Amino acid sequence: MRTVNPLTAVRNLGILAHVDAGKTTVTERILFLTGATHKRGEVHDGTTVTERILFLTGATHKRGEVHDGTTVTDFDPQERDRGITIFAAAVSCDWDGHRLNLIDTPGHVDFSDEVERSLRVLDGAVAVFDAVAGVEPQSESVWRRADRHGVPRIAFVNKLDRAGADLDAAVRSLRERLHTVPLVVQAPIGREDGFTGVVDLLRMRALVWPDGQGTYAEGPVPDALREEALRRRRALEEAVAELHPAALEEFCERSALSEATLRSALRDLTLSGEGVVVLCGSAYRNRGIEPLLEAVVDYLPSPLDVPAVREAADPAAPFAALVFKVNVTASGRLTHLRVYEGTIRKGDAVLDTRAGRTERIGRILRVQADRHVDVDAAVAGDIVAVAGVKSAAAGATLCAPGAPLVLEPPSAAEPVVFVAVEAARNTDGERMAVALARLAEEDPSLAVRTDPETGQTVLSGMGELHLEVAVEKIRRERGLDVRVGRPQVAYRETLVRGVPGLVYRHVKQDGGAGQFAHVVLDVEPYGESAFAFASTVVGGRVPKEFVRAVEAGCRDALAEGPLGGHPVTGVRVTLTDGATHSRDSSETAFRTAGRLGLREALRGGVMALLEPVVELTVTVPDEAVGTVLGDLAARRGRVTGSTTRSGTAVVTATVPLAGLFGYATRLRSRTQGRGTFTTRPAGYAPAPAGTVSR
């Protein structure tokens, strides 16, 4: 009798989407249908899409609603107050004999670093799209991030009950904006308010949810839809046959594909990333969630389907896990792990390879958002939290002490906005410092530093909302009254015209061993890349260890530019010549020469100030377009496109981030509360002459 590996029944997946596409409502519906909650949550009442999933799988007994504040995954008070997902939340549930570990990720651009860390530990994902808007800016952004991590995805076109919903238009936007091959496996039954179910194109059966309570009735395809369903089934077969060799062979022999061949080919194409299975429904109306769960089981990978770390997700191998999230609470520190190999039990010792220290596991917890269930052990493929680990930060590798290993950490985002913060009472200064340190520990995209000129404490993050949430967290959780300065953007400096052949001699003699280093540097602009260093020295005039020291010194010099002390980017340095002293030359001397020499070159060259810019997408009523365009021009925005649909205009523009502070309030007032906007980082651009940068 063949033994079936239980890991084949595990799915580690994330729910990805643009803000307001309905991903949290999708997750809530899943939790409700799986039995993970006992009440259906809604985002508008605080109970969310995650709830739909958990309810269906038995992980809840309440279907949460986003509008009533009772969602499982949006459990933080700020998430419920603001009606958006801020912190990635992990939940577990069971469906059809499979264990689903879900992570509901934020959709707002300010919290994209949460998405990045989540994607690093996921095996697959469900991308949720609005049936009216199609692919939106943040949808595209998280899709590209998933591409970089090689995460297989299926797509769920949500909100088919909305006015203006159009499955075909949404699918076109997937093809055109995401450059993927959509493989549509369902057709809607009814439009807008009349949307009641879907046609399953693989089985050619109609699935109808007459009462919206999570139980569908299955029957034959309605006569009025049969011709369209056959046309869509044929298009699906042809698309799959073009991409899958085995399917092509069957298609050529029979001029059709069986359900079994289609299902197998769709899984292969999903895992390879060559195609994306597309389903549709309305999470709010609870229509389409069960087929979505079935697609998760059928098409998304198990831990055995993803590339192995050392051995293919073997519970018997040496333990190895990646830390992707840390929560520091009054009751202790929770470290969230994805276990890639081996087994871990309470009391086990693990090695933090980043810190080089051994930690002991106190408790192992199965995570249900803000609730936890103790378990005795976690094995390869699990996503769990552990207590007792004192110092491991997000991105750290925990492994068996006898089998050290370093897993690739998720990339950390670079902060672009900062504010000065101070405690309202002098006696609270130390408490505020501790609170800020804990914030930065939980969220690596936040940075805390002390301004050397003013002595102020500076908090940096990914956007205005990101910093607002961080400060509000200190106020609520620590009971601290905190004053916050006006937000400012993080400028950069770049080289426009360089200095060839700069000669710098570092000579220091103050008794005892001296310091001597002689370097000749070519310093030139380097486009959008941050920094490059090369050496063309021949004849051993500068030994290799001193060349490395010169490079390190140059990197030191990039920390502060001559225009305003901002980090320097876009510089290439070539060490062309140099000289040493038999007794006084050292790595320290050449590092100093590299630092001071590059600083002198930057002062002698032509520098330019760069400011962060974003891609802004504004959705407003037609009659407000003129007002919005005028306001964007005043904010130095450059309009890149404008479209109109159903009395609504969508304007895209590139705008300096500094010009968007307070924009939400201004847009609401100029459109009577009907305007909305989203942003996406678009890099840096030259700041206008006369910009005050400090």
XYZ file of C-alpha atoms in Angstrom:
694
model
C 0.000 0.000 0.000
C 1.481 3.342 -1.047
C 1.935 5.903 1.745
C 0.615 9.375 0.947
C 2.699 12.236 2.321
C 0.367 14.369 4.516
C 2.092 17.527 3.232
C 0.262 17.048 -0.070
C -2.862 18.181 1.823
C -1.327 21.480 3.028
C -1.778 24.825 1.246
C 0.099 27.924 2.395
C -1.493 30.806 0.546
C -1.974 34.549 0.681
C -4.873 36.756 -0.332
C -3.527 39.616 -2.484
C -5.334 42.652 -3.878
C -5.643 46.380 -4.278
C -7.249 48.163 -1.332
C -11.073 47.797 -1.414
C -11.040 44.934 -3.957
C -12.632 42.733 -1.289
C -9.780 40.427 -0.268
C -10.528 40.633 3.441
C -14.196 39.871 2.793
C -13.049 36.904 0.669
C -10.856 35.650 3.504
C -13.628 36.088 6.047
C -16.085 34.147 3.881
C -13.554 31.344 3.605
C -13.147 31.201 7.365
C -16.893 31.178 7.858
C -17.558 28.434 5.311
C -14.708 26.277 6.618
C -15.993 26.582 10.177
C -13.039 28.598 11.472
C -15.501 31.282 12.628
C -19.133 31.036 13.690
C -20.249 34.462 12.473
C -19.854 35.887 9.001
C -17.695 39.030 9.108
C -18.021 42.111 6.930
C -15.412 44.807 6.358
C -18.021 47.552 6.718
C -19.055 46.274 10.140
C -15.565 45.089 11.069
C -16.014 41.394 10.286
C -14.377 40.531 6.754
C -13.599 38.122 2.734
C -11.351 36.062 5.071
C -14.491 35.363 7.106
C -16.259 33.897 4.078
C -13.446 31.377 3.651
C -13.117 30.506 7.328
C -16.845 29.965 7.677
C -16.913 27.542 4.743
C -13.964 25.549 6.099
C -15.252 25.386 9.676
C -12.472 27.527 11.142
C -15.064 30.026 12.437
C -18.734 29.818 13.360
C -19.550 33.489 12.779
C -19.441 35.097 9.376
C -17.639 38.404 9.856
C -18.594 41.593 8.060
C -16.102 44.333 7.235
C -18.614 47.058 8.070
C -19.436 45.949 11.631
C -15.912 45.645 13.069
C -16.115 41.900 13.728
C -13.669 40.546 11.136
C -11.208 37.866 12.182
C -8.164 39.084 10.276
C -8.722 42.838 10.706
C -8.595 42.510 14.475
C -6.494 45.571 15.304
C -8.594 48.556 16.508
C -7.045 50.805 13.849
C -7.965 48.342 11.089
C -11.565 48.369 12.249
C -11.626 52.147 12.629
C -10.144 52.732 9.168
C -11.866 49.811 7.394
C -8.624 48.586 5.773
C -6.102 45.828 6.375
C -2.898 47.197 7.905
C -1.142 44.163 9.343
C -0.773 40.789 7.628
C -2.846 38.268 9.597
C -2.382 34.496 9.531
C -5.256 32.043 10.036
C -5.643 28.282 9.631
C -8.666 26.251 8.574
C -9.609 22.923 7.015
C -11.411 22.210 3.753
C -12.082 18.885 2.050
C -9.361 17.097 4.012
C -6.806 19.846 3.412
C -5.165 22.233 5.877
C -5.235 25.834 4.592
C -2.840 28.329 6.171
C -3.951 31.769 4.946
C -2.327 35.165 5.227
C -4.595 38.158 4.578
C -2.246 40.892 3.345
C -2.667 44.692 3.280
C -3.758 46.342 0.045
C -2.623 49.898 0.806
C 0.702 50.905 -0.713
C 2.041 52.209 2.620
C 2.025 48.653 3.970
C 3.556 46.894 0.967
C 6.468 45.706 3.109
C 3.990 43.476 4.991
C 3.058 41.972 1.626
C 6.729 41.447 0.731
C 7.446 39.546 3.949
C 4.320 37.436 3.529
C 5.080 36.526 -0.092
C 8.505 35.275 0.949
C 6.950 32.437 2.983
C 3.888 31.605 0.854
C 3.605 28.727 -1.609
C 0.644 30.165 -3.556
C -1.797 33.052 -3.623
C -5.304 34.116 -4.551
C -5.301 37.504 -6.293
C -8.630 39.313 -5.859
C -9.775 41.854 -8.470
C -12.729 44.231 -8.553
C -15.083 43.288 -11.411
C -15.678 46.988 -12.122
C -12.158 48.388 -11.802
C -10.186 45.357 -13.012
C -6.433 45.572 -12.404
C -5.698 48.573 -10.178
C -2.284 50.070 -9.298
C -1.658 48.131 -6.097
C -2.998 44.951 -7.737
C -0.266 45.351 -10.314
C 2.338 46.096 -7.669
C 1.633 42.990 -5.561
C 1.396 40.887 -8.733
C 4.924 41.978 -9.707
C 6.142 41.160 -6.199
C 4.631 37.682 -6.500
C 6.383 37.313 -9.877
C 9.723 38.099 -8.231
C 9.138 35.432 -5.584
C 7.825 32.896 -8.111
C 4.535 32.449 -6.232
C 1.858 30.593 -8.298
C -1.519 32.379 -8.322
C -5.146 31.944 -9.185
C -7.397 34.964 -9.744
C -10.822 35.716 -8.263
C -12.834 38.468 -9.962
C -14.953 39.777 -7.088
C -17.978 42.084 -6.805
C -19.860 40.792 -9.841
C -23.031 42.054 -8.137
C -21.916 45.695 -8.504
C -23.268 48.097 -11.112
C -20.879 48.138 -14.068
C -19.326 44.751 -13.228
C -17.859 43.091 -16.320
C -15.938 39.809 -16.122
C -14.605 40.042 -19.669
C -13.305 43.587 -19.154
C -11.579 42.522 -15.926
C -9.990 39.548 -17.718
C -8.754 41.842 -20.507
C -7.089 44.051 -17.910
C -5.321 40.980 -16.495
C -3.998 40.147 -19.945
C -3.010 43.707 -20.897
C -1.674 45.082 -17.610
C -0.222 41.963 -15.996
C 0.949 40.322 -19.264
C -0.365 36.958 -18.161
C -2.573 34.330 -19.825
C -5.979 34.234 -18.062
C -7.634 30.803 -18.139
C -11.279 31.532 -17.314
C -12.971 28.461 -15.822
C -16.321 30.052 -14.917
C -19.011 32.184 -16.543
C -21.396 34.406 -14.545
C -25.122 33.690 -14.316
C -26.894 37.053 -14.327
C -25.474 40.561 -14.256
C -25.047 43.132 -11.477
C -27.977 42.838 -9.016
C -29.165 39.784 -10.935
C -25.917 37.854 -10.405
C -26.893 34.562 -8.734
C -24.195 32.042 -9.610
C -21.657 30.710 -12.078
C -21.326 28.091 -14.788
C -18.499 25.642 -14.033
C -16.917 25.332 -17.488
C -14.960 22.170 -16.605
C -18.027 20.163 -15.568
C -20.492 22.246 -17.621
C -22.779 22.584 -14.620
C -24.568 25.617 -13.172
C -23.855 26.544 -9.530
C -26.481 28.877 -8.058
C -26.639 30.466 -4.607
C -30.309 31.355 -4.244
C -30.102 32.520 -0.623
C -26.473 33.705 -0.397
C -25.857 31.553 2.678
C -22.886 29.611 1.355
C -24.715 26.562 -0.041
C -25.106 26.323 -3.790
C -27.565 24.319 -5.822
C -26.059 22.416 -8.740
C -27.941 21.841 -11.962
C -27.752 21.897 -15.757
C -26.584 25.004 -17.597
C -29.622 27.233 -18.347
C -30.694 27.044 -21.984
C -30.204 30.816 -22.384
C -26.545 30.472 -21.397
C -25.692 27.170 -23.035
C -24.330 28.594 -26.296
C -22.188 31.138 -24.470
C -20.956 28.471 -22.033
C -19.945 26.186 -24.915
C -18.117 29.077 -26.580
C -16.235 29.851 -23.358
C -15.411 26.170 -22.797
C -14.000 25.962 -26.325
C -11.882 29.077 -25.751
C -10.553 27.555 -22.509
C -9.644 24.282 -24.249
C -7.833 26.102 -27.039
C -5.905 28.321 -24.606
C -4.815 25.327 -22.507
C -3.851 23.269 -25.587
C -1.591 26.092 -26.812
C 0.369 26.034 -23.537
C 0.373 22.370 -22.438
C 1.937 19.607 -24.595
C -0.176 16.726 -23.232
C -3.354 18.752 -23.631
C -2.332 19.686 -27.169
C -1.863 16.014 -28.061
C -5.352 15.117 -26.807
C -6.879 18.183 -28.468
C -5.380 17.206 -31.821
C -6.684 13.631 -31.502
C -10.192 14.384 -30.223
C -10.691 18.081 -31.040
C -11.688 18.495 -27.383
C -10.287 18.095 -23.861
C -11.724 15.936 -21.096
C -12.411 17.382 -17.647
C -9.560 15.320 -16.160
C -7.064 16.569 -18.754
C -8.192 20.163 -18.282
C -7.884 19.941 -14.501
C -4.425 18.374 -14.655
C -3.186 20.854 -17.270
C -4.554 23.838 -15.345
C -2.614 22.735 -12.266
C 0.604 22.327 -14.290
C 0.182 25.766 -15.891
C -0.550 27.377 -12.525
C 2.546 25.872 -10.901
C 4.759 26.903 -13.820
C 3.279 30.406 -13.966
C 2.442 30.049 -17.668
C -1.261 30.648 -17.038
C -3.603 31.942 -14.345
C -6.894 30.213 -13.535
C -9.666 32.831 -13.260
C -12.798 32.363 -11.147
C -15.537 34.857 -10.341
C -18.182 35.668 -7.750
C -19.333 38.051 -5.063
C -17.792 37.491 -1.649
C -20.158 39.959 0.010
C -23.169 38.032 -1.368
C -21.395 34.778 -0.469
C -21.452 33.537 -4.067
C -18.461 31.758 -5.516
C -16.429 30.965 -2.391
C -16.801 27.152 -2.355
C -15.548 26.828 -5.968
C -12.683 29.146 -5.030
C -11.744 26.812 -2.177
C -11.912 23.849 -4.539
C -9.597 25.678 -6.943
C -7.136 26.382 -4.112
C -6.981 22.653 -3.388
C -6.873 21.617 -7.061
C -4.404 24.115 -8.517
C -2.210 25.788 -5.887
C 0.971 24.035 -4.711
C 1.598 22.045 -1.550
C 4.924 22.485 0.313
C 6.203 19.504 -1.706
C 5.667 21.369 -4.986
C 7.981 24.299 -4.207
C 11.790 24.306 -4.555
C 13.502 22.583 -1.639
C 15.832 24.348 0.797
C 18.059 21.313 1.367
C 15.580 18.452 1.130
C 11.986 18.563 -0.113
C 10.005 19.651 2.994
C 11.091 16.614 4.994
C 9.866 16.523 8.645
C 12.786 14.223 9.446
C 15.441 16.616 8.111
C 17.340 19.112 10.310
C 15.076 21.957 11.407
C 15.081 25.169 9.323
C 12.569 28.045 9.419
C 12.338 31.673 8.333
C 11.010 34.429 10.613
C 8.608 36.643 8.639
C 6.820 38.618 11.348
C 7.317 39.639 14.981
C 4.646 40.834 17.426
C 5.769 42.479 20.663
C 2.902 42.708 23.130
C 2.532 43.374 26.840
C 2.211 39.619 27.415
C 5.343 38.713 25.493
C 6.997 38.358 22.123
C 5.538 36.210 19.342
C 7.776 35.184 16.456
C 5.970 33.990 13.310
C 7.760 31.249 11.348
C 7.464 29.338 8.124
C 8.974 25.903 8.743
C 10.764 24.657 5.628
C 12.437 21.525 6.975
C 12.411 19.309 10.010
C 10.279 19.321 13.149
C 10.294 21.611 16.161
C 8.886 20.877 19.619
C 8.397 22.838 22.808
C 11.686 23.154 24.672
C 13.880 22.652 21.603
C 16.981 24.797 21.180
C 17.338 26.617 17.843
C 20.130 28.699 16.345
C 19.471 32.260 15.108
C 22.101 32.368 12.366
C 21.776 36.140 11.871
C 22.475 36.961 15.537
C 24.712 33.933 16.121
C 22.894 32.975 19.316
C 20.915 29.970 20.509
C 17.293 30.395 21.622
C 14.869 28.002 23.304
C 11.279 27.496 22.146
C 8.814 28.074 25.003
C 5.480 27.538 23.205
C 4.325 26.700 19.686
C 1.060 28.303 18.598
C -1.321 27.733 15.707
C -2.342 31.268 14.732
C -5.957 32.380 14.280
C -5.318 36.130 13.676
C -5.254 37.547 17.246
C -6.148 34.182 18.823
C -3.783 31.271 19.292
C -4.012 27.544 19.966
C -1.119 25.693 21.624
C 0.305 22.757 19.689
C 3.035 20.317 20.701
C 5.058 20.479 17.485
C 5.352 22.059 14.052
C 6.678 20.277 10.969
C 7.963 21.208 7.521
C 5.279 23.136 5.656
C 3.706 24.682 8.772
C 3.198 28.388 9.473
C 3.142 28.938 13.236
C 4.146 31.378 15.950
C 6.565 30.590 18.773
C 7.082 32.175 22.175
C 10.398 32.308 24.017
C 12.575 33.553 21.155
C 13.958 36.830 22.482
C 15.837 38.501 19.633
C 15.156 36.972 16.206
C 13.970 39.707 13.822
C 11.950 39.441 10.620
C 14.162 37.833 7.974
C 16.191 35.779 10.462
C 16.776 32.055 9.971
C 16.152 29.667 12.871
C 17.682 26.237 12.428
C 19.026 23.208 14.235
C 22.274 24.177 16.050
C 24.052 21.203 14.497
C 23.007 22.057 10.930
C 23.447 25.817 10.419
C 21.743 27.378 7.407
C 20.922 30.882 6.178
C 17.680 31.338 4.218
C 17.293 34.312 1.901
C 15.431 37.038 3.847
C 12.688 39.186 2.309
C 13.968 42.488 0.940
C 13.337 45.476 3.221
C 11.683 48.585 1.841
C 13.495 51.907 2.106
C 11.590 54.582 4.084
C 10.571 57.646 2.060
C 8.722 59.837 4.606
C 9.763 60.923 8.082
C 8.425 62.907 11.024
C 9.960 64.222 14.221
C 8.343 62.730 17.338
C 8.668 63.634 20.982
C 6.916 62.763 24.224
C 4.550 65.479 25.447
C 5.897 64.999 28.976
C 9.634 65.023 29.630
C 9.254 62.103 32.030
C 7.931 59.898 29.197
C 11.014 60.186 27.008
C 12.426 56.801 27.987
C 9.040 55.059 27.612
C 8.661 56.559 24.136
C 12.131 55.348 23.128
C 11.220 51.797 24.201
C 7.907 51.988 22.325
C 9.614 53.195 19.131
C 12.213 50.434 19.380
C 9.421 47.854 19.629
C 7.666 49.365 16.613
C 10.818 49.100 14.502
C 11.318 45.524 15.724
C 7.821 44.552 14.556
C 7.966 46.488 11.279
C 11.365 46.569 9.520
C 10.082 49.247 7.104
C 9.996 51.698 10.035
C 13.274 53.301 11.077
C 14.103 55.343 14.171
C 17.105 57.660 14.432
C 18.287 60.759 16.216
C 18.959 63.843 14.088
C 22.587 64.807 14.856
C 21.905 68.523 14.310
C 18.650 69.007 16.216
C 18.736 66.083 18.639
C 15.157 65.228 17.635
C 13.928 61.648 17.389
C 12.973 60.941 13.769
C 10.559 58.187 12.713
C 10.729 57.135 9.037
C 8.288 54.988 7.073
C 6.649 54.220 3.740
C 4.023 56.957 3.708
C 1.892 59.401 5.638
C -0.665 56.752 6.647
C 2.088 54.340 7.658
C 3.476 56.901 10.125
C 0.001 57.877 11.363
C -0.726 54.237 12.191
C 2.632 53.806 13.959
C 2.167 56.888 16.133
C -1.444 55.977 16.935
C -0.263 52.523 17.999
C 2.079 54.099 20.538
C -0.717 56.279 21.849
C -3.239 53.432 22.179
C -1.049 50.580 23.337
C 1.439 52.493 25.498
C -0.835 55.271 26.735
C 1.711 57.888 25.678
C 0.919 61.431 24.578
C 3.160 61.961 21.534
C 3.748 65.158 19.570
C 4.408 64.745 15.858
C 6.066 67.216 13.492
C 5.066 67.936 9.927
C 5.823 65.001 7.573
C 8.857 65.408 5.327
C 10.161 63.313 2.477
C 13.477 61.509 2.335
C 15.570 63.277 -0.303
C 18.565 61.804 -2.088
C 21.571 63.431 -3.755
C 23.072 62.311 -7.041
C 26.094 63.160 -9.129
C 25.447 65.028 -12.384
C 29.042 65.792 -13.425
C 31.950 63.907 -11.927
C 35.617 64.513 -11.223
C 38.237 62.446 -13.087
C 41.707 61.788 -11.673
C 41.109 63.158 -8.169
C 44.270 62.707 -6.111
C 43.916 62.329 -2.362
C 46.725 61.755 0.123
C 45.948 60.850 3.698
C 48.949 61.447 5.942
C 48.787 61.498 9.706
C 51.734 61.438 12.099
C 51.166 62.059 15.799
C 53.789 59.890 17.441
C 54.081 56.149 17.099
C 52.779 54.406 13.992
C 51.443 56.871 11.446
C 48.847 56.637 8.685
C 49.609 56.924 5.002
C 47.384 56.304 1.994
C 47.568 57.714 -1.517
C 44.666 57.157 -3.948
C 43.657 58.403 -7.386
C 39.905 58.208 -8.082
C 37.749 58.638 -11.166
C 34.290 59.655 -9.910
C 31.422 59.746 -12.415
C 27.598 59.552 -12.593
C 26.086 56.066 -12.661
C 22.498 56.463 -13.849
C 19.822 55.106 -11.534
C 22.047 52.486 -9.902
C 23.094 53.314 -6.378
C 26.858 52.714 -6.390
C 29.565 50.845 -8.264
C 33.250 50.443 -7.482
C 36.109 49.106 -9.590
C 39.883 49.067 -9.510
C 42.224 49.308 -12.484
C 45.408 49.507 -10.414
C 48.177 47.304 -11.780
C 51.585 46.229 -10.556
C 50.489 45.800 -6.950
C 50.730 49.536 -6.257
C 47.700 49.148 -3.989
C 47.348 45.671 -2.414
C 43.968 43.938 -2.693
C 43.175 44.298 0.999
C 43.691 48.060 0.700
C 41.489 48.180 -2.430
C 38.664 46.655 -0.382
C 39.285 49.249 2.310
C 39.027 52.079 -0.254
C 35.674 50.685 -1.410
C 34.429 50.515 2.181
C 35.507 54.131 2.728
C 33.660 55.235 -0.405
C 30.509 53.535 0.837
C 30.912 55.392 4.126
C 31.036 58.696 2.228
C 27.706 57.986 0.503
C 25.844 58.307 3.810
C 25.841 62.123 3.638
C 26.007 64.288 0.520
C 27.276 67.882 0.245
C 23.898 69.498 -0.573
C 22.039 68.722 2.634
C 23.502 65.651 4.262
C 21.198 63.254 2.382
C 22.278 59.784 1.193
C 24.059 59.827 -2.164
C 23.061 57.574 -5.055
C 24.100 57.142 -8.703
C 27.895 57.223 -8.320
C 30.622 55.076 -9.872
C 34.131 55.191 -8.440
C 37.202 53.711 -10.125
C 40.496 53.452 -8.252
C 43.092 54.082 -10.977
C 46.322 54.472 -9.018
C 47.791 54.814 -5.572
C 50.805 54.417 -3.383
C 51.667 52.863 -0.035
C 54.204 53.335 2.735
C 56.111 50.303 3.939
C 55.320 51.015 7.609
C 52.443 53.515 7.865
C 49.950 52.137 5.346
C 47.022 50.145 6.723
C 43.421 49.240 5.924
C 42.280 52.001 8.281
C 44.365 54.584 6.432
C 43.050 53.555 3.006
C 39.463 53.433 4.263
C 39.874 56.976 5.527
C 41.400 58.027 2.211
C 38.481 56.500 0.304
C 35.932 58.278 2.496
C 37.559 61.697 2.494
C 38.621 61.465 -1.152
C 35.098 60.720 -2.378
C 33.683 63.494 -0.205
C 36.101 65.922 -1.789
C 35.150 64.688 -5.271
C 31.430 65.140 -4.556
C 32.033 68.688 -3.350
C 34.034 69.386 -6.514
C 31.486 67.843 -8.886
C 27.987 68.941 -9.809
C 25.298 67.451 -7.572
C 21.508 67.397 -7.868
C 18.801 66.880 -5.277
C 16.315 64.033 -5.886
C 12.851 63.706 -4.375
C 10.574 60.627 -4.188
C 7.699 60.569 -6.679
C 4.614 58.363 -6.837
C 2.174 57.210 -9.472
C -1.183 58.637 -8.403
C -4.542 57.232 -9.575
C -7.546 59.445 -8.793
C -11.146 58.320 -9.314
C -13.682 61.161 -9.326
C -17.077 62.069 -10.806
C -16.872 63.494 -14.338
C -17.862 66.972 -13.197
C -14.917 67.179 -10.776
C -12.174 66.386 -13.317
C -11.277 70.020 -14.026
C -10.900 70.823 -10.331
C -8.769 67.746 -9.742
C -6.476 68.475 -12.706
C -5.935 72.037 -11.528
C -5.080 70.824 -8.036
C -2.615 68.267 -9.414
C -0.893 70.966 -11.464
C -0.502 73.040 -8.287
C 1.152 70.015 -6.659
C 3.640 69.705 -9.549
C 1.844 66.627 -10.866
C 2.314 65.416 -14.440
C -0.840 63.805 -15.829
C -0.069 60.582 -17.718
C -3.562 59.369 -18.609
C -7.301 59.839 -18.215
C -10.234 57.501 -18.906
C -13.979 57.738 -18.363
C -16.440 54.976 -17.564
C -20.039 55.134 -16.297
C -19.878 58.810 -15.312
C -16.599 58.351 -13.465
C -13.185 59.632 -14.508
C -9.895 57.913 -13.658
C -6.856 60.193 -13.824
C -3.295 58.914 -13.503
C -0.382 61.227 -12.787
C 3.179 61.249 -11.523
C 3.380 63.512 -8.472
C 6.157 64.403 -6.000
C 5.418 62.679 -2.704
C 5.938 65.954 -0.852
C 2.991 67.429 -2.748
C 0.567 64.784 -1.504
C 0.619 65.513 2.216
C -2.954 66.315 3.184
C -4.244 65.365 -0.270
C -6.931 63.023 1.075
C -8.666 65.864 2.904
C -8.398 68.236 -0.072
C -9.777 65.641 -2.509
C -12.737 64.860 -0.279
C -13.628 68.534 0.090
C -13.367 69.216 -3.670
C -15.481 66.200 -4.689
C -18.051 66.241 -1.841
C -16.519 63.046 -0.473
C -16.920 61.116 -3.744
C -13.287 61.126 -4.867
C -10.771 58.408 -4.028
C -7.098 57.937 -4.828
C -4.295 55.405 -4.584
C -0.539 55.743 -4.935
C 2.362 53.554 -5.944
C 6.081 54.370 -5.521
C 7.671 55.464 -8.808
C 11.263 56.060 -7.707
C 13.074 59.398 -7.535
C 13.141 62.438 -9.804
C 15.122 65.722 -9.781
C 13.732 68.241 -7.303
C 13.144 71.776 -8.589
C 15.818 74.395 -8.027
C 15.486 76.128 -4.690
C 13.940 73.131 -2.895
C 14.603 73.374 0.825
C 15.819 69.932 1.743
C 16.379 70.185 5.472
